[in-house]
């Protein structure tokens, strides 16, 4: 940067840059489906960024078998009002904790430090909660065709990152909001993601009755991103 404000720590890690907003948690809370398999969350106030928010979740350890096969963000650019998370089985009632984060700050502290950009937008606000990205991995290995409890056959993929989640840690569900393409057909296979608390890793299950040739063995590199929200 040629001018502005920048703050680094002793390891040259940039904490504040007046030209680059940091990832901040705008809203947070809990989610729980009540009458069906969809957990519907409304933000306390709209998120006004053009880009949709990153939704991080911490699925309830007591509901370890629930697969999340869809996530949609409600609203439009500049007016994101909430999100929906869907479990695959009609008998499941997904539950856990969540937070929504964007690369922007909001003016919410009554005192402290606030930096504005050239267009008058808030670039930094000391009252905005910073998101601490803890780890990330985009390598997945095919583990074979297995039987998933209550769902039947599924192709299993394990993320290469094996580590327990900290008390205040979450994973981003945005990259897992769609299914997986199938070989030699024009549609896709329903796929569900979960953090397996026993295996300490993210897992994807592609649900299909086609054990041979049902899915691609290489599913690409969907990003498994974990972050902490201290105090939650």
XYZ file of N, CA and C in Angstrom:
696
model
N 0.851 -1.192 0.000
C 0.000 0.000 0.000
C 0.886 1.240 0.000
N 0.468 2.266 -0.732
C 1.251 3.498 -0.813
C 0.908 4.467 0.312
N -0.304 4.374 0.849
C -0.684 5.224 1.972
C -1.860 4.559 2.689
N -2.132 5.027 3.882
C -3.216 4.444 4.660
C -2.719 4.002 6.019
N -3.325 2.936 6.544
C -2.992 2.446 7.883
C -2.773 0.949 7.819
N -1.701 0.476 8.452
C -1.428 -0.945 8.525
C -0.810 -1.261 9.881
N -1.195 -2.396 10.455
C -0.660 -2.817 11.753
C -0.194 -4.253 11.635
N 1.052 -4.521 12.041
C 1.626 -5.859 12.013
C 2.063 -6.249 13.420
N 2.122 -7.568 13.667
C 2.650 -8.026 14.948
C 4.137 -8.358 14.813
N 4.716 -8.969 15.845
C 6.153 -9.252 15.825
C 6.562 -10.253 14.743
N 5.602 -11.067 14.279
C 5.884 -12.044 13.226
C 5.512 -11.523 11.847
N 5.301 -10.208 11.741
C 4.922 -9.550 10.485
C 3.539 -9.964 9.989
N 2.710 -10.551 10.864
C 1.339 -10.881 10.496
C 0.506 -9.601 10.508
N -0.225 -9.356 9.415
C -1.013 -8.127 9.300
C -2.336 -8.293 10.043
N -2.543 -7.459 11.048
C -3.790 -7.470 11.801
C -4.808 -6.491 11.226
N -4.349 -5.339 10.789
C -5.238 -4.312 10.258
C -4.625 -3.751 8.990
N -5.428 -3.645 7.937
C -5.010 -3.007 6.690
C -6.188 -2.176 6.206
N -5.972 -0.876 6.073
C -7.077 0.010 5.716
C -7.604 -0.237 4.310
N -6.886 -1.005 3.479
C -7.342 -1.279 2.127
C -7.911 -2.690 1.970
N -7.761 -3.527 2.985
C -8.204 -4.913 2.891
C -9.002 -5.282 4.135
N -10.318 -5.352 4.037
C -11.122 -5.731 5.202
C -10.798 -7.150 5.655
N -10.856 -7.393 6.957
C -10.638 -8.734 7.499
C -11.969 -9.476 7.564
N -11.887 -10.789 7.723
C -13.092 -11.600 7.841
C -13.676 -11.421 9.233
N -14.906 -10.922 9.291
C -15.551 -10.635 10.578
C -16.885 -11.362 10.682
N -17.198 -11.807 11.879
C -18.492 -12.426 12.163
C -19.511 -11.319 12.398
N -20.543 -11.307 11.565
C -21.581 -10.266 11.683
C -22.709 -10.718 12.601
N -23.130 -11.970 12.448
C -24.188 -12.535 13.287
C -23.790 -13.938 13.719
N -24.389 -14.405 14.803
C -24.142 -15.770 15.263
C -25.332 -16.244 16.081
N -25.406 -17.558 16.292
C -26.516 -18.087 17.072
C -26.541 -19.600 17.010
N -27.712 -20.165 17.238
C -27.918 -21.607 17.155
C -28.968 -21.889 16.086
N -28.932 -23.110 15.559
C -29.961 -23.508 14.601
C -30.564 -24.819 15.075
N -31.828 -25.008 14.748
C -32.519 -26.245 15.119
C -33.773 -26.370 14.268
N -33.898 -27.490 13.573
C -35.119 -27.768 12.837
C -36.195 -28.191 13.828
N -37.415 -27.815 13.559
C -38.500 -28.116 14.488
C -39.494 -29.121 13.916
N -40.129 -28.790 12.791
C -41.188 -29.658 12.285
C -40.793 -30.456 11.045
N -39.627 -30.204 10.476
C -39.172 -30.989 9.336
C -37.650 -31.056 9.359
N -37.032 -31.421 8.243
C -35.586 -31.626 8.199
C -34.809 -30.372 7.816
N -35.459 -29.225 7.807
C -34.808 -27.972 7.419
C -34.702 -27.042 8.626
N -33.483 -26.560 8.884
C -33.280 -25.540 9.914
C -33.271 -24.184 9.229
N -34.191 -23.315 9.601
C -34.338 -22.009 8.981
C -33.856 -20.930 9.945
N -32.918 -20.117 9.491
C -32.315 -19.093 10.341
C -32.529 -17.729 9.708
N -32.999 -16.780 10.493
C -33.134 -15.391 10.057
C -32.103 -14.542 10.793
N -31.367 -13.723 10.066
C -30.394 -12.848 10.702
C -31.103 -11.767 11.518
N -30.519 -11.320 12.613
C -31.125 -10.228 13.393
C -31.311 -8.964 12.573
N -30.436 -8.746 11.585
C -30.552 -7.628 10.661
C -29.887 -8.041 9.360
N -30.295 -7.467 8.223
C -29.718 -7.890 6.945
C -28.212 -7.626 6.875
N -27.519 -8.508 6.151
C -26.107 -8.299 5.843
C -26.046 -7.593 4.501
N -25.379 -6.470 4.440
C -25.501 -5.565 3.295
C -24.350 -5.652 2.295
N -23.520 -6.671 2.391
C -22.442 -6.822 1.418
C -22.993 -7.333 0.089
N -22.254 -7.056 -0.985
C -22.644 -7.581 -2.292
C -22.453 -9.100 -2.311
N -21.318 -9.557 -1.795
C -21.051 -10.993 -1.742
C -21.882 -11.643 -0.637
N -22.377 -12.861 -0.880
C -23.112 -13.561 0.179
C -22.176 -13.924 1.324
N -22.699 -14.057 2.530
C -21.847 -14.365 3.687
C -21.342 -15.797 3.669
N -20.235 -16.016 4.363
C -19.726 -17.361 4.622
C -20.444 -17.879 5.869
N -21.071 -19.035 5.743
C -21.802 -19.622 6.867
C -20.952 -20.732 7.483
N -20.608 -20.561 8.743
C -19.851 -21.562 9.485
C -20.787 -22.246 10.474
N -20.691 -23.568 10.557
C -21.550 -24.302 11.488
C -20.720 -25.237 12.357
N -21.312 -25.607 13.453
C -20.745 -26.603 14.377
C -21.874 -27.581 14.670
N -21.922 -28.685 13.890
C -23.022 -29.622 14.061
C -22.958 -30.277 15.441
N -24.114 -30.474 16.023
C -24.224 -30.999 17.385
C -23.545 -32.371 17.490
N -22.570 -32.537 18.399
C -21.907 -33.844 18.549
C -22.874 -34.979 18.890
N -24.000 -34.649 19.504
C -24.978 -35.674 19.864
C -25.785 -36.145 18.656
N -25.662 -35.436 17.517
C -26.386 -35.798 16.304
C -25.385 -36.075 15.194
N -24.499 -37.003 15.463
C -23.341 -37.237 14.609
C -23.690 -37.865 13.262
N -24.829 -38.542 13.156
C -25.177 -39.242 11.918
C -25.950 -38.369 10.933
N -26.230 -37.154 11.268
C -27.026 -36.313 10.379
C -26.162 -35.713 9.271
N -26.551 -35.965 8.031
C -25.856 -35.424 6.869
C -26.570 -34.177 6.368
N -25.801 -33.142 6.095
C -26.366 -31.906 5.561
C -26.155 -31.903 4.049
N -27.252 -32.006 3.287
C -27.122 -32.137 1.842
C -27.486 -30.871 1.076
N -27.807 -29.790 1.772
C -28.114 -28.539 1.077
C -28.013 -27.365 2.035
N -27.566 -26.251 1.516
C -27.554 -24.985 2.256
C -27.825 -23.870 1.264
N -28.766 -23.011 1.585
C -29.082 -21.881 0.717
C -29.121 -20.609 1.549
N -28.645 -19.527 0.952
C -28.650 -18.225 1.621
C -29.833 -17.432 1.104
N -30.590 -16.874 2.018
C -31.825 -16.160 1.683
C -31.525 -14.686 1.461
N -32.115 -14.132 0.415
C -31.935 -12.712 0.131
C -31.249 -12.492 -1.196
N -30.652 -11.324 -1.339
C -29.958 -10.966 -2.570
C -28.826 -10.013 -2.227
N -28.027 -9.679 -3.224
C -26.868 -8.811 -3.005
C -27.265 -7.531 -2.290
N -26.594 -7.252 -1.179
C -26.887 -6.072 -0.381
C -28.003 -6.249 0.623
N -28.653 -7.430 0.606
C -29.771 -7.654 1.524
C -29.913 -9.146 1.823
N -28.882 -9.718 2.433
C -28.916 -11.125 2.828
C -29.617 -11.232 4.175
N -30.701 -12.004 4.233
C -31.558 -11.995 5.421
C -31.508 -13.270 6.252
N -30.859 -14.323 5.763
C -30.792 -15.556 6.533
C -30.271 -16.707 5.690
N -30.448 -17.925 6.195
C -30.027 -19.114 5.449
C -30.826 -20.312 5.927
N -30.832 -21.355 5.088
C -31.486 -22.611 5.414
C -30.486 -23.754 5.303
N -30.528 -24.691 6.240
C -29.718 -25.902 6.193
C -30.665 -27.097 6.165
N -30.407 -28.016 5.240
C -31.283 -29.170 5.082
C -30.545 -30.470 5.363
N -31.148 -31.314 6.169
C -30.626 -32.652 6.406
C -31.230 -33.614 5.392
N -30.583 -34.755 5.196
C -31.028 -35.647 4.129
C -32.221 -36.504 4.509
N -32.309 -36.929 5.736
C -33.360 -37.842 6.150
C -34.532 -37.056 6.746
N -35.752 -37.449 6.387
C -36.932 -36.722 6.849
C -37.129 -36.832 8.357
N -36.491 -37.819 8.997
C -36.650 -37.978 10.444
C -35.611 -37.195 11.226
N -34.644 -36.601 10.557
C -33.601 -35.850 11.246
C -34.050 -34.427 11.533
N -33.567 -33.889 12.626
C -33.820 -32.499 12.996
C -32.464 -31.860 13.294
N -31.778 -31.352 12.262
C -30.417 -30.827 12.447
C -30.369 -29.721 13.491
N -29.296 -29.724 14.273
C -29.134 -28.726 15.326
C -27.648 -28.447 15.520
N -27.342 -27.244 15.983
C -25.955 -26.872 16.241
C -25.821 -25.366 16.413
N -24.599 -24.888 16.231
C -24.310 -23.458 16.342
C -23.798 -22.937 15.003
N -23.911 -21.636 14.782
C -23.513 -21.055 13.513
C -23.015 -19.629 13.705
N -22.267 -19.141 12.714
C -22.037 -17.705 12.587
C -21.885 -17.368 11.110
N -22.240 -16.149 10.769
C -22.150 -15.649 9.399
C -21.048 -14.601 9.346
N -20.137 -14.751 8.379
C -18.977 -13.871 8.297
C -18.829 -13.290 6.899
N -18.316 -12.082 6.820
C -18.045 -11.419 5.547
C -16.714 -10.681 5.655
N -16.137 -10.377 4.486
C -14.906 -9.590 4.458
C -15.277 -8.116 4.511
N -15.730 -7.705 5.665
C -16.151 -6.324 5.905
C -16.351 -6.150 7.396
N -16.366 -4.912 7.840
C -16.665 -4.588 9.228
C -17.957 -3.788 9.270
N -18.587 -3.791 10.414
C -19.784 -2.986 10.601
C -19.567 -2.044 11.775
N -20.172 -0.880 11.694
C -20.038 0.111 12.756
C -20.963 -0.280 13.902
N -20.400 -0.947 14.933
C -21.248 -1.407 16.025
C -20.681 -1.121 17.405
N -19.488 -0.549 17.492
C -18.938 -0.222 18.808
C -19.124 1.267 19.094
N -19.368 1.601 20.357
C -19.592 2.991 20.742
C -18.278 3.733 20.948
N -17.190 2.974 21.141
C -15.885 3.611 21.285
C -14.822 2.644 20.792
N -13.643 3.141 20.495
C -12.567 2.307 19.970
C -11.986 2.932 18.716
N -11.596 2.072 17.761
C -10.965 2.532 16.526
C -11.832 2.144 15.343
N -12.052 3.086 14.430
C -12.833 2.833 13.220
C -12.124 3.485 12.039
N -11.989 2.706 10.935
C -11.326 3.203 9.742
C -12.306 3.137 8.577
N -12.387 4.213 7.821
C -13.270 4.290 6.669
C -12.460 4.226 5.384
N -13.067 3.619 4.335
C -12.436 3.562 3.032
C -12.701 4.811 2.222
N -12.194 4.821 0.997
C -12.319 6.003 0.150
C -13.765 6.330 -0.199
N -14.635 5.322 -0.202
C -16.042 5.538 -0.537
C -16.919 5.716 0.690
N -16.300 5.830 1.854
C -17.053 6.037 3.083
C -17.475 4.769 3.785
N -17.109 3.590 3.235
C -17.476 2.336 3.871
C -16.571 2.062 5.067
N -17.085 1.324 6.045
C -16.301 0.971 7.218
C -15.369 -0.185 6.843
N -14.068 0.065 6.891
C -13.075 -0.965 6.585
C -12.677 -1.728 7.843
N -12.600 -1.022 8.948
C -12.215 -1.655 10.209
C -12.985 -1.021 11.344
N -13.486 -1.865 12.230
C -14.152 -1.411 13.447
C -13.685 -2.326 14.568
N -13.114 -1.757 15.599
C -12.559 -2.580 16.677
C -13.628 -3.355 17.419
N -14.905 -3.018 17.206
C -15.980 -3.758 17.845
C -16.466 -4.941 17.041
N -16.027 -5.069 15.781
C -16.412 -6.220 14.964
C -15.596 -7.443 15.377
N -16.267 -8.577 15.476
C -15.611 -9.792 15.950
C -14.783 -10.433 14.842
N -13.458 -10.509 14.978
C -12.643 -11.134 13.930
C -12.784 -12.654 13.938
N -12.771 -13.232 12.749
C -12.814 -14.682 12.607
C -11.384 -15.192 12.487
N -11.030 -16.168 13.291
C -9.679 -16.733 13.290
C -9.699 -18.040 12.506
N -9.214 -18.005 11.264
C -9.141 -19.229 10.468
C -8.054 -20.124 11.058
N -8.417 -21.334 11.430
C -7.495 -22.217 12.144
C -6.802 -23.235 11.242
N -7.535 -23.780 10.284
C -6.956 -24.776 9.389
C -7.839 -24.935 8.164
N -7.234 -25.469 7.099
C -7.963 -25.687 5.857
C -7.309 -26.819 5.085
N -8.122 -27.560 4.352
C -7.592 -28.657 3.558
C -8.567 -28.956 2.423
N -8.056 -29.171 1.217
C -8.907 -29.460 0.071
C -8.591 -30.815 -0.575
N -7.933 -31.688 0.178
C -7.606 -33.021 -0.316
C -8.605 -34.035 0.231
N -9.178 -34.834 -0.680
C -10.169 -35.831 -0.305
C -9.771 -37.193 -0.861
N -10.005 -38.231 -0.103
C -9.694 -39.588 -0.548
C -10.975 -40.417 -0.591
N -11.074 -41.236 -1.621
C -12.231 -42.118 -1.764
C -12.059 -43.323 -0.846
N -13.083 -43.592 -0.011
C -12.984 -44.677 0.970
C -13.874 -45.862 0.634
N -14.544 -45.841 -0.535
C -15.316 -46.998 -0.952
C -16.820 -46.828 -0.829
N -17.519 -47.847 -1.271
C -18.981 -47.887 -1.206
C -19.388 -48.528 0.109
N -20.144 -47.783 0.916
C -20.480 -48.239 2.269
C -21.987 -48.150 2.487
N -22.414 -48.665 3.613
C -23.808 -48.527 4.027
C -23.884 -47.464 5.112
N -24.708 -46.444 4.866
C -24.883 -45.401 5.863
C -26.158 -45.690 6.649
N -26.111 -45.614 7.978
C -27.289 -45.941 8.792
C -28.527 -45.164 8.361
N -29.602 -45.881 8.115
C -30.931 -45.359 7.780
C -31.038 -44.811 6.364
N -29.931 -44.779 5.603
C -29.993 -44.220 4.249
C -29.659 -45.235 3.166
N -28.936 -46.286 3.480
C -28.564 -47.271 2.479
C -27.183 -47.024 1.918
N -26.994 -47.326 0.631
C -25.676 -47.252 0.027
C -25.192 -45.837 -0.197
N -23.878 -45.652 -0.073
C -23.277 -44.338 -0.280
C -21.793 -44.491 -0.577
N -21.285 -43.609 -1.403
C -19.842 -43.534 -1.638
C -19.257 -42.551 -0.625
N -18.223 -42.976 0.078
C -17.649 -42.179 1.164
C -16.334 -41.542 0.740
N -16.194 -40.255 1.085
C -14.951 -39.521 0.864
C -14.527 -38.895 2.190
N -13.252 -39.054 2.542
C -12.716 -38.497 3.776
C -11.783 -37.339 3.470
N -11.918 -36.264 4.237
C -10.960 -35.173 4.118
C -9.643 -35.587 4.752
N -8.548 -35.144 4.152
C -7.229 -35.561 4.624
C -6.873 -34.975 5.981
N -7.541 -33.900 6.376
C -7.235 -33.251 7.647
C -7.919 -33.990 8.785
N -7.141 -34.499 9.708
C -7.684 -35.198 10.874
C -7.268 -34.439 12.123
N -8.248 -33.839 12.793
C -7.969 -33.060 14.003
C -9.286 -32.782 14.715
N -9.296 -32.837 16.032
C -10.526 -32.518 16.761
C -10.869 -31.038 16.629
N -12.149 -30.740 16.722
C -12.580 -29.349 16.718
C -12.470 -28.781 18.124
N -11.920 -27.583 18.214
C -11.836 -26.905 19.504
C -13.233 -26.505 19.965
N -13.339 -26.105 21.202
C -14.638 -25.779 21.786
C -15.344 -24.689 21.003
N -14.599 -23.720 20.485
C -15.197 -22.579 19.786
C -14.893 -22.602 18.288
N -14.773 -23.820 17.721
C -14.390 -23.958 16.318
C -15.573 -24.441 15.470
N -15.600 -24.010 14.200
C -16.680 -24.299 13.269
C -16.076 -24.640 11.902
N -16.905 -25.205 10.995
C -16.448 -25.369 9.619
C -17.421 -24.667 8.670
N -16.889 -24.204 7.539
C -17.700 -23.467 6.567
C -18.473 -24.445 5.704
N -19.782 -24.261 5.612
C -20.624 -25.202 4.890
C -20.883 -24.771 3.452
N -20.560 -23.544 3.070
C -20.835 -23.064 1.713
C -20.329 -24.006 0.616
N -19.085 -24.535 0.695
C -18.604 -25.381 -0.404
C -19.343 -26.711 -0.547
N -20.206 -27.059 0.407
C -20.857 -28.371 0.399
C -22.373 -28.250 0.233
N -22.808 -27.224 -0.461
C -24.242 -26.955 -0.564
C -24.880 -27.567 -1.805
N -24.121 -28.369 -2.573
C -24.649 -28.981 -3.793
C -24.242 -30.450 -3.850
N -24.816 -31.177 -4.814
C -24.498 -32.582 -4.979
C -23.236 -32.797 -5.798
N -22.994 -34.066 -6.187
C -21.818 -34.438 -6.970
C -22.261 -34.951 -8.335
N -21.505 -34.586 -9.377
C -21.800 -35.070 -10.715
C -21.585 -36.570 -10.800
N -22.393 -37.231 -11.652
C -22.279 -38.671 -11.857
C -21.688 -38.967 -13.230
N -20.933 -40.035 -13.355
C -20.409 -40.424 -14.665
C -21.520 -40.926 -15.592
N -21.458 -40.539 -16.846
C -22.299 -41.096 -17.919
C -23.788 -40.793 -17.774
N -24.158 -39.857 -16.911
C -25.560 -39.462 -16.788
C -25.634 -37.943 -16.737
N -26.840 -37.417 -16.897
C -26.998 -35.970 -16.991
C -27.380 -35.303 -15.683
N -27.580 -36.072 -14.632
C -27.946 -35.466 -13.348
C -26.834 -35.688 -12.330
N -27.090 -35.247 -11.123
C -26.069 -35.402 -10.099
C -26.561 -36.300 -8.968
N -25.619 -36.692 -8.120
C -25.919 -37.517 -6.962
C -26.048 -36.626 -5.734
N -27.087 -36.858 -4.945
C -27.226 -36.134 -3.685
C -26.046 -36.458 -2.780
N -25.439 -35.437 -2.211
C -24.278 -35.632 -1.343
C -24.491 -34.887 -0.036
N -24.074 -35.499 1.055
C -24.200 -34.882 2.368
C -22.853 -34.773 3.053
N -22.672 -33.712 3.834
C -21.429 -33.487 4.564
C -21.709 -33.503 6.065
N -20.729 -33.918 6.825
C -20.818 -33.841 8.282
C -19.396 -33.776 8.833
N -19.265 -33.235 10.036
C -18.025 -33.411 10.776
C -18.246 -34.609 11.683
N -17.474 -35.669 11.441
C -17.586 -36.898 12.228
C -16.781 -36.711 13.510
N -17.473 -36.611 14.625
C -16.800 -36.358 15.903
C -15.981 -37.547 16.368
N -16.299 -38.742 15.884
C -15.511 -39.908 16.254
C -14.217 -39.997 15.461
N -14.299 -39.699 14.170
C -13.121 -39.748 13.303
C -12.351 -38.430 13.279
N -12.936 -37.367 13.834
C -12.299 -36.040 13.865
C -11.942 -35.547 12.464
N -12.901 -35.651 11.530
C -12.643 -35.185 10.171
C -13.957 -34.917 9.453
N -13.871 -34.112 8.406
C -15.021 -33.905 7.534
C -15.195 -35.130 6.642
N -16.457 -35.471 6.388
C -16.767 -36.581 5.501
C -17.890 -36.187 4.545
N -17.789 -36.680 3.314
C -18.834 -36.501 2.318
C -19.365 -37.875 1.942
N -20.679 -38.012 1.943
C -21.328 -39.235 1.502
C -22.171 -38.926 0.266
N -21.860 -39.577 -0.857
C -22.661 -39.469 -2.062
C -23.668 -40.613 -2.053
N -24.935 -40.273 -1.945
C -25.980 -41.274 -1.724
C -26.500 -41.786 -3.064
N -26.316 -43.074 -3.325
C -26.733 -43.654 -4.597
C -26.853 -45.160 -4.464
N -27.696 -45.755 -5.317
C -27.802 -47.213 -5.354
C -26.943 -47.797 -6.470
N -26.002 -46.988 -6.969
C -25.100 -47.452 -8.024
C -23.707 -47.669 -7.421
N -23.438 -48.857 -6.882
C -22.131 -49.089 -6.240
C -20.971 -49.054 -7.223
N -21.198 -49.480 -8.468
C -20.143 -49.482 -9.469
C -20.399 -48.357 -10.473
N -19.454 -47.454 -10.603
C -19.598 -46.363 -11.558
C -20.623 -45.333 -11.165
N -21.000 -45.312 -9.882
C -22.042 -44.385 -9.444
C -21.589 -42.954 -9.325
N -20.316 -42.742 -9.012
C -19.778 -41.386 -8.862
C -18.325 -41.391 -9.318
N -17.781 -40.204 -9.494
C -16.360 -40.084 -9.776
C -15.564 -40.364 -8.503
N -14.466 -41.077 -8.643
C -13.627 -41.334 -7.473
C -12.897 -40.074 -7.039
N -12.614 -39.183 -7.971
C -11.976 -37.903 -7.669
C -13.046 -36.827 -7.708
N -13.371 -36.248 -6.568
C -14.445 -35.252 -6.492
C -13.928 -33.824 -6.588
N -12.658 -33.663 -6.940
C -12.108 -32.322 -7.022
C -11.585 -31.861 -5.672
N -11.634 -30.569 -5.441
C -11.011 -30.013 -4.240
C -11.920 -29.048 -3.493
N -13.103 -29.503 -3.059
C -13.906 -28.628 -2.201
C -13.151 -28.299 -0.921
N -13.178 -27.045 -0.532
C -12.347 -26.592 0.587
C -13.008 -26.880 1.932
N -12.268 -27.589 2.772
C -12.671 -27.748 4.159
C -11.985 -26.679 4.995
N -12.746 -25.662 5.391
C -12.184 -24.510 6.101
C -12.746 -24.465 7.506
N -11.854 -24.363 8.497
C -12.255 -24.294 9.903
C -11.858 -22.933 10.464
N -12.653 -22.448 11.385
C -12.363 -21.154 12.007
C -12.877 -21.129 13.427
N -12.206 -20.359 14.242
C -12.630 -20.179 15.625
C -13.358 -18.843 15.776
N -14.338 -18.870 16.633
C -15.000 -17.646 17.059
C -14.889 -17.614 18.577
N -13.808 -17.017 19.085
C -13.538 -17.064 20.526
C -14.740 -16.614 21.355
N -14.990 -17.373 22.404
C -16.065 -17.024 23.322
C -17.411 -17.624 22.981
N -17.458 -18.494 21.962
C -18.756 -19.078 21.588
C -18.770 -20.568 21.879
